[in-house]
Coordinates of C-alpha atoms and ligand atoms in Angstrom, one line a residue:
X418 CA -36.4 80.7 185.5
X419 CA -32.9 80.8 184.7
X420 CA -30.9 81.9 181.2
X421 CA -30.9 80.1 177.8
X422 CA -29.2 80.8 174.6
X423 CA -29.0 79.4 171.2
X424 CA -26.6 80.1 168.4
X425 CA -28.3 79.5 165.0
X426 CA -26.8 77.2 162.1
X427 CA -25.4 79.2 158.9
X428 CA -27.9 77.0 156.4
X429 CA -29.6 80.3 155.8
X430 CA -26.2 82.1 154.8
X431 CA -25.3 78.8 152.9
X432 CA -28.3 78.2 150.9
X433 CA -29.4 75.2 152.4
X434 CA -33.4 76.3 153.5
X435 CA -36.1 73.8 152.3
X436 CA -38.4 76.2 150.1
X437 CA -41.4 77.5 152.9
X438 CA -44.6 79.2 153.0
X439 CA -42.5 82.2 152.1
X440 CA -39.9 82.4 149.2
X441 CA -36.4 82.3 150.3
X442 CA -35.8 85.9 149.1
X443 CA -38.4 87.2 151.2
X444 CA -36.4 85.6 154.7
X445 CA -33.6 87.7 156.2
X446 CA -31.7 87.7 160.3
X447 CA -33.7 90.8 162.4
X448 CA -32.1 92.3 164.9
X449 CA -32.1 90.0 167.3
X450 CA -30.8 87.0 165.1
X451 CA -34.0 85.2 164.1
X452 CA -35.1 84.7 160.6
X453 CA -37.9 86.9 159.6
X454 CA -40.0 87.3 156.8
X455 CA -40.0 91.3 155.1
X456 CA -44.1 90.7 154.1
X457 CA -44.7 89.2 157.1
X458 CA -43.1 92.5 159.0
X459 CA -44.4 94.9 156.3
X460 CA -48.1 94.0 156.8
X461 CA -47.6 94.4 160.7
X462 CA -46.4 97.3 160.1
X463 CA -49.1 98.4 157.8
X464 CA -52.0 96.2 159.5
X465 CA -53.8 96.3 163.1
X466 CA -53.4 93.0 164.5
X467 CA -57.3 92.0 164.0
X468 CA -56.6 92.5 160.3
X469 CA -53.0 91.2 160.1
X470 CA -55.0 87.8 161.9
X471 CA -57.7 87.8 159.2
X472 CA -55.2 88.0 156.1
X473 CA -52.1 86.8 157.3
X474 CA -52.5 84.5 160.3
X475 CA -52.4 81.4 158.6
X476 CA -48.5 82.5 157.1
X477 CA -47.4 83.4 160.0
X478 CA -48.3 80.3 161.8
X479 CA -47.0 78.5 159.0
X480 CA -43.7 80.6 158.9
X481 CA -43.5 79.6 162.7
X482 CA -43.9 76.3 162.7
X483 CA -41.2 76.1 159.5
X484 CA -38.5 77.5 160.9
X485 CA -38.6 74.7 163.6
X486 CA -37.8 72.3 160.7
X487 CA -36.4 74.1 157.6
X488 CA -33.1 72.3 157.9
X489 CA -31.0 69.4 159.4
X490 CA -30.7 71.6 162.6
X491 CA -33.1 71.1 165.2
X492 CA -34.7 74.8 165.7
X493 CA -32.5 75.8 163.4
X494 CA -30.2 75.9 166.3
X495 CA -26.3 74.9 166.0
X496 CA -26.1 75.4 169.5
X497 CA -28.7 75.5 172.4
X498 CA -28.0 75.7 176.4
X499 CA -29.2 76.6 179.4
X500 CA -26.6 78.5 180.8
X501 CA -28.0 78.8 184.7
X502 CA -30.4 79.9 186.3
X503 CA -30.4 83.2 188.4
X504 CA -28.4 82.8 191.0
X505 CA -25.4 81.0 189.2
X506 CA -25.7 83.9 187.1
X507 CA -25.1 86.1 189.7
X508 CA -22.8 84.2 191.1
X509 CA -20.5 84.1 187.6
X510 CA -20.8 88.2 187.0
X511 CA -19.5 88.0 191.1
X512 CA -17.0 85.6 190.2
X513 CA -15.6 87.8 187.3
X514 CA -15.5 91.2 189.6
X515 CA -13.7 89.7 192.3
X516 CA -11.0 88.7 189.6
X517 CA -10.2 91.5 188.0
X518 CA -13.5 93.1 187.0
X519 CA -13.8 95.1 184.1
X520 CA -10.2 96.8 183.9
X521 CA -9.1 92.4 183.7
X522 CA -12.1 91.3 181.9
X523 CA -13.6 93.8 180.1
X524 CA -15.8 91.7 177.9
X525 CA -16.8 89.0 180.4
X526 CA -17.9 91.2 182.7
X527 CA -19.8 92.2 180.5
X528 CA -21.3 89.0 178.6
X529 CA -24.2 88.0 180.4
X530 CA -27.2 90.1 179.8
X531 CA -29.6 91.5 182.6
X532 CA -32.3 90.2 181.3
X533 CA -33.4 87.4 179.2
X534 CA -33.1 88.5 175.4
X535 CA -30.5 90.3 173.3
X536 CA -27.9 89.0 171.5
X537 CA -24.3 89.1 172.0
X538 CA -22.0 89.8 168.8
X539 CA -20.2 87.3 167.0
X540 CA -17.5 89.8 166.4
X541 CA -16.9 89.8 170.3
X542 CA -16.5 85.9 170.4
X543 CA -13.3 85.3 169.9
X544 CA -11.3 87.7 172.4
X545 CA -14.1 86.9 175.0
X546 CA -13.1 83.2 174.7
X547 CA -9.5 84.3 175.7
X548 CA -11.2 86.6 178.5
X549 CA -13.2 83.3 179.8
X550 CA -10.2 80.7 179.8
X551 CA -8.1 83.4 182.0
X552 CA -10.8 83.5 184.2
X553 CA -11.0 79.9 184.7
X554 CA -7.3 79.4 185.3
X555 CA -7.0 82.3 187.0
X556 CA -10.5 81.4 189.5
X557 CA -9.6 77.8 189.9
X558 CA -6.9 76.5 191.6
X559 CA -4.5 74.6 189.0
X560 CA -3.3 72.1 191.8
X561 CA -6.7 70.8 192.5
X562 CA -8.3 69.8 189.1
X563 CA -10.4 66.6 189.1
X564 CA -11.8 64.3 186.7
X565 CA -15.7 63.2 187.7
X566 CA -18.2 60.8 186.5
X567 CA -21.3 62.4 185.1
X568 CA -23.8 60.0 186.8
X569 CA -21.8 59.2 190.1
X570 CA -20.2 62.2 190.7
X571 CA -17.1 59.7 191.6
X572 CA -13.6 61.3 191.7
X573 CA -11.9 59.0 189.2
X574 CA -8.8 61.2 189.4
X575 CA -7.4 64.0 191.4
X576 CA -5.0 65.6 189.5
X577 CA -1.8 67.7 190.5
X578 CA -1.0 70.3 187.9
X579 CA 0.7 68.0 185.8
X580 CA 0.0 64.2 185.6
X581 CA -0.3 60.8 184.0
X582 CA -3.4 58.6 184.4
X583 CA -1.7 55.8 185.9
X584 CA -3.8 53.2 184.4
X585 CA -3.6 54.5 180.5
X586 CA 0.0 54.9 180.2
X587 CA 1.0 52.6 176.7
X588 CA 4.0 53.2 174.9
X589 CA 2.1 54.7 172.6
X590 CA -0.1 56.8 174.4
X591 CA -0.6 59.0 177.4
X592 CA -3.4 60.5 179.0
X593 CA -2.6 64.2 181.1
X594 CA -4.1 66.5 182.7
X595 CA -3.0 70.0 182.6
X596 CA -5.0 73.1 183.2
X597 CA -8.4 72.0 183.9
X598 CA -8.3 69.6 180.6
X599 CA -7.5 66.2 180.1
X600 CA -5.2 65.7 176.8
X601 CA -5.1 62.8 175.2
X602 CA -1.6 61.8 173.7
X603 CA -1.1 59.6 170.8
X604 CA 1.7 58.4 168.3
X605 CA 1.4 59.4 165.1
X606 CA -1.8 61.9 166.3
X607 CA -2.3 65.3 167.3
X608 CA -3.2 65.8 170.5
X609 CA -6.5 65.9 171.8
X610 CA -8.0 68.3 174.9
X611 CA -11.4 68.4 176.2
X612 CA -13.0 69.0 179.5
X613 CA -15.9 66.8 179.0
X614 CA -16.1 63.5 177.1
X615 CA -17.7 60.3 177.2
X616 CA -15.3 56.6 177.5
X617 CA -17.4 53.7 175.4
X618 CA -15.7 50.1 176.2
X619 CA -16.1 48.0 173.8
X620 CA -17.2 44.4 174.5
X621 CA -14.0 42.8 174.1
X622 CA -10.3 43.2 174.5
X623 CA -8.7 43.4 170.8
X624 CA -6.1 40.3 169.7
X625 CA -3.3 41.8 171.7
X626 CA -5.1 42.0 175.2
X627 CA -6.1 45.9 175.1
X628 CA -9.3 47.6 175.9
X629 CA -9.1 49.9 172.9
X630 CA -11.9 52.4 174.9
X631 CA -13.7 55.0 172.5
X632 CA -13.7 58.7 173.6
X633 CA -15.9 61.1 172.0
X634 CA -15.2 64.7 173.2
X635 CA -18.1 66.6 174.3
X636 CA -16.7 70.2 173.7
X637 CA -15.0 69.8 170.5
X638 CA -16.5 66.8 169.0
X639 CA -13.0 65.0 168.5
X640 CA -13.1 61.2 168.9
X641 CA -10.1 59.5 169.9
X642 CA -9.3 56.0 171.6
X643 CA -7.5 55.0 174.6
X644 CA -5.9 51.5 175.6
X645 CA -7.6 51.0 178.7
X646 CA -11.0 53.0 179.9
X647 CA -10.9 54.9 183.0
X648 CA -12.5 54.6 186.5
X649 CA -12.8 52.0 188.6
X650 CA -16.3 50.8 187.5
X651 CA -15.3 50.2 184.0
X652 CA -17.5 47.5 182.6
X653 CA -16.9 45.7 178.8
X654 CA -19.3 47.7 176.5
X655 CA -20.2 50.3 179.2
X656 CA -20.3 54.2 178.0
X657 CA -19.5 56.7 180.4
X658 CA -19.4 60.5 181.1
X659 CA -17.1 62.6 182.6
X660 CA -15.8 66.4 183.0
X661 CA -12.9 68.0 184.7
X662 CA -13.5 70.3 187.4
X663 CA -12.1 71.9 189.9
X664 CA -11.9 71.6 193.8
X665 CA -11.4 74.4 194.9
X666 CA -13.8 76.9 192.7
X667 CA -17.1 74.3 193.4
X668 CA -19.1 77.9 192.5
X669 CA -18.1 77.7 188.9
X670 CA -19.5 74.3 189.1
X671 CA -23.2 73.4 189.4
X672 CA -25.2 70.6 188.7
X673 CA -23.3 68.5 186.5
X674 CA -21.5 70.8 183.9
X675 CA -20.1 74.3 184.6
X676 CA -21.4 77.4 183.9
X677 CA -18.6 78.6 182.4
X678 CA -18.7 75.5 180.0
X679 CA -21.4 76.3 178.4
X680 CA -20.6 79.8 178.1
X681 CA -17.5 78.2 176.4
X682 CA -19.5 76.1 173.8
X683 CA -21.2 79.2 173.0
X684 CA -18.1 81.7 172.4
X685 CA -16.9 78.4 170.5
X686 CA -20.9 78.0 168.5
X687 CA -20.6 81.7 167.5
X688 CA -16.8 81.7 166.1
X689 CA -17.6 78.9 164.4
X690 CA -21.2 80.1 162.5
X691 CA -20.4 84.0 162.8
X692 CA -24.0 84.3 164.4
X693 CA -24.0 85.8 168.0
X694 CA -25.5 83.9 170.5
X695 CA -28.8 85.3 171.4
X696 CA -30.0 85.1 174.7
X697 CA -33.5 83.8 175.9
Ligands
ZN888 ZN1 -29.3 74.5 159.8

């Protein structure tokens, strides 16, 4: 048993519900973030729950199983994660008091819930995202960032505070990384950061000799391209997956992904679509 959260899409703000067992005028968000149904609530207000069953069972399956399909999101979800389970929960709300607590972080501290519903506000978002990446550089160690495969759990790079990837420097391009992210630097491009991305090679080197390697960013969706893919395994045509983290603050790191990084796509999830993200 361990926390989940969601963040739901905005196609019911924009208009863009398929029609349902209930009109579209009759849906509206309840107070924990989910679409409800006003005739649906009124007759459970006004109904025992044998009767409600008898007259208005079959709607309220239907209703149910709708909303798990009413638009391109899945769930009606924009964003979904399992955040941890209990101990790495613990261990985050620790992590936060011994850096400051709630006079540093006043709204981390508070973020996670105690239990496993409620909602937390989208008006909140955005200053708690600067609240979590203080706490990251501040927990982590900047000297000791590294760069880890997904599958292998292979240290492709270990990174002092500032470096180059020795084996994608081009004239045109160079690939750092600086504060727990690896940037990607282009000509002609803005630059692109991410802590988590996945490398595709493609089959064959283009007409000038380079491995022009496809990288799709995990946290902000940006795709960009590097001249040579990274790692030591790298394979024509191979995809692979990697994330930043950091040696010295392992706690803020379990499994594969951190904690805090999927707090992040959260925060990120609920600035973006105004929702909160509701816990579950
Ligand atoms: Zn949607």
């Amino acid at each position: 048993m361990g926390l989940g959260a969601t963040v739901r899409c905005r196609c019911f703000e924009e208009g863009k519900l398929k029609p349902g067992p209930v009109p579209l005028d009759d849906l509206y968000v309840d107070d924990e973030g989910y679409l409800a149904s006003r005739k649906l609530d009124a007759a459970r207000k006004r109904l025992d729950r044998r009767r409600f069953d008898a007259r208005y069972g079959q709607l309220e399956k239907e209703f149910y199983e709708r909303a798990e399909f009413c638009c391109e999101h899945e769930d009606g979800e924009y964003s979904s994660e399992s955040v941890s389970n209990i101990a790495g929960c613990a261990q985050f709300r620790s992590l936060v008091k011994e850096a400051g607590g709630e006079s540093e972080f006043p709204l981390l501290s508070k973020l996670l819930p105690q239990g496993n519903g409620g909602i937390y506000p989208a008006e909140k978002a955005a200053a708690t995202l600067v609240e979590l990446d203080r706490f990251i550089a501040k927990v982590a160690d900047v000297d000791e960032w590294v760069l880890c495969d997904v599958e292998t759990d292979e240290e492709v790079w270990v990174s002092a505070q500032c470096g180059s990837f020795p084996l994608s420097i081009a004239p045109y391009e160079e690939v750092w990384m600086v504060g727990g992210k690896i940037c990607f630097y282009r000509t002609g491009c803005d630059p692109v950061e991410t802590t988590h991305f996945k490398q595709i090679m493609p089959e064959a080197p283009d007409g000038k000799g380079c491995w022009r390697t496809k990288v799709i960013c995990f946290d902000t969706g940006a795709v960009t391209e590097t001249a040579y893919a990274l790692g030591s395994k790298a394979n024509p045509g191979v995809e692979r997956e990697f994330y930043v983290t950091s040696k010295k603050a392992p706690f803020l790191y379990e499994g594969k992904y951190w904690t805090a990084e999927r707090i992040r796509r959260l925060l990120v999830a609920s600035i973006e679509t105004g929702n909160p993200i509701r816990w579950c």
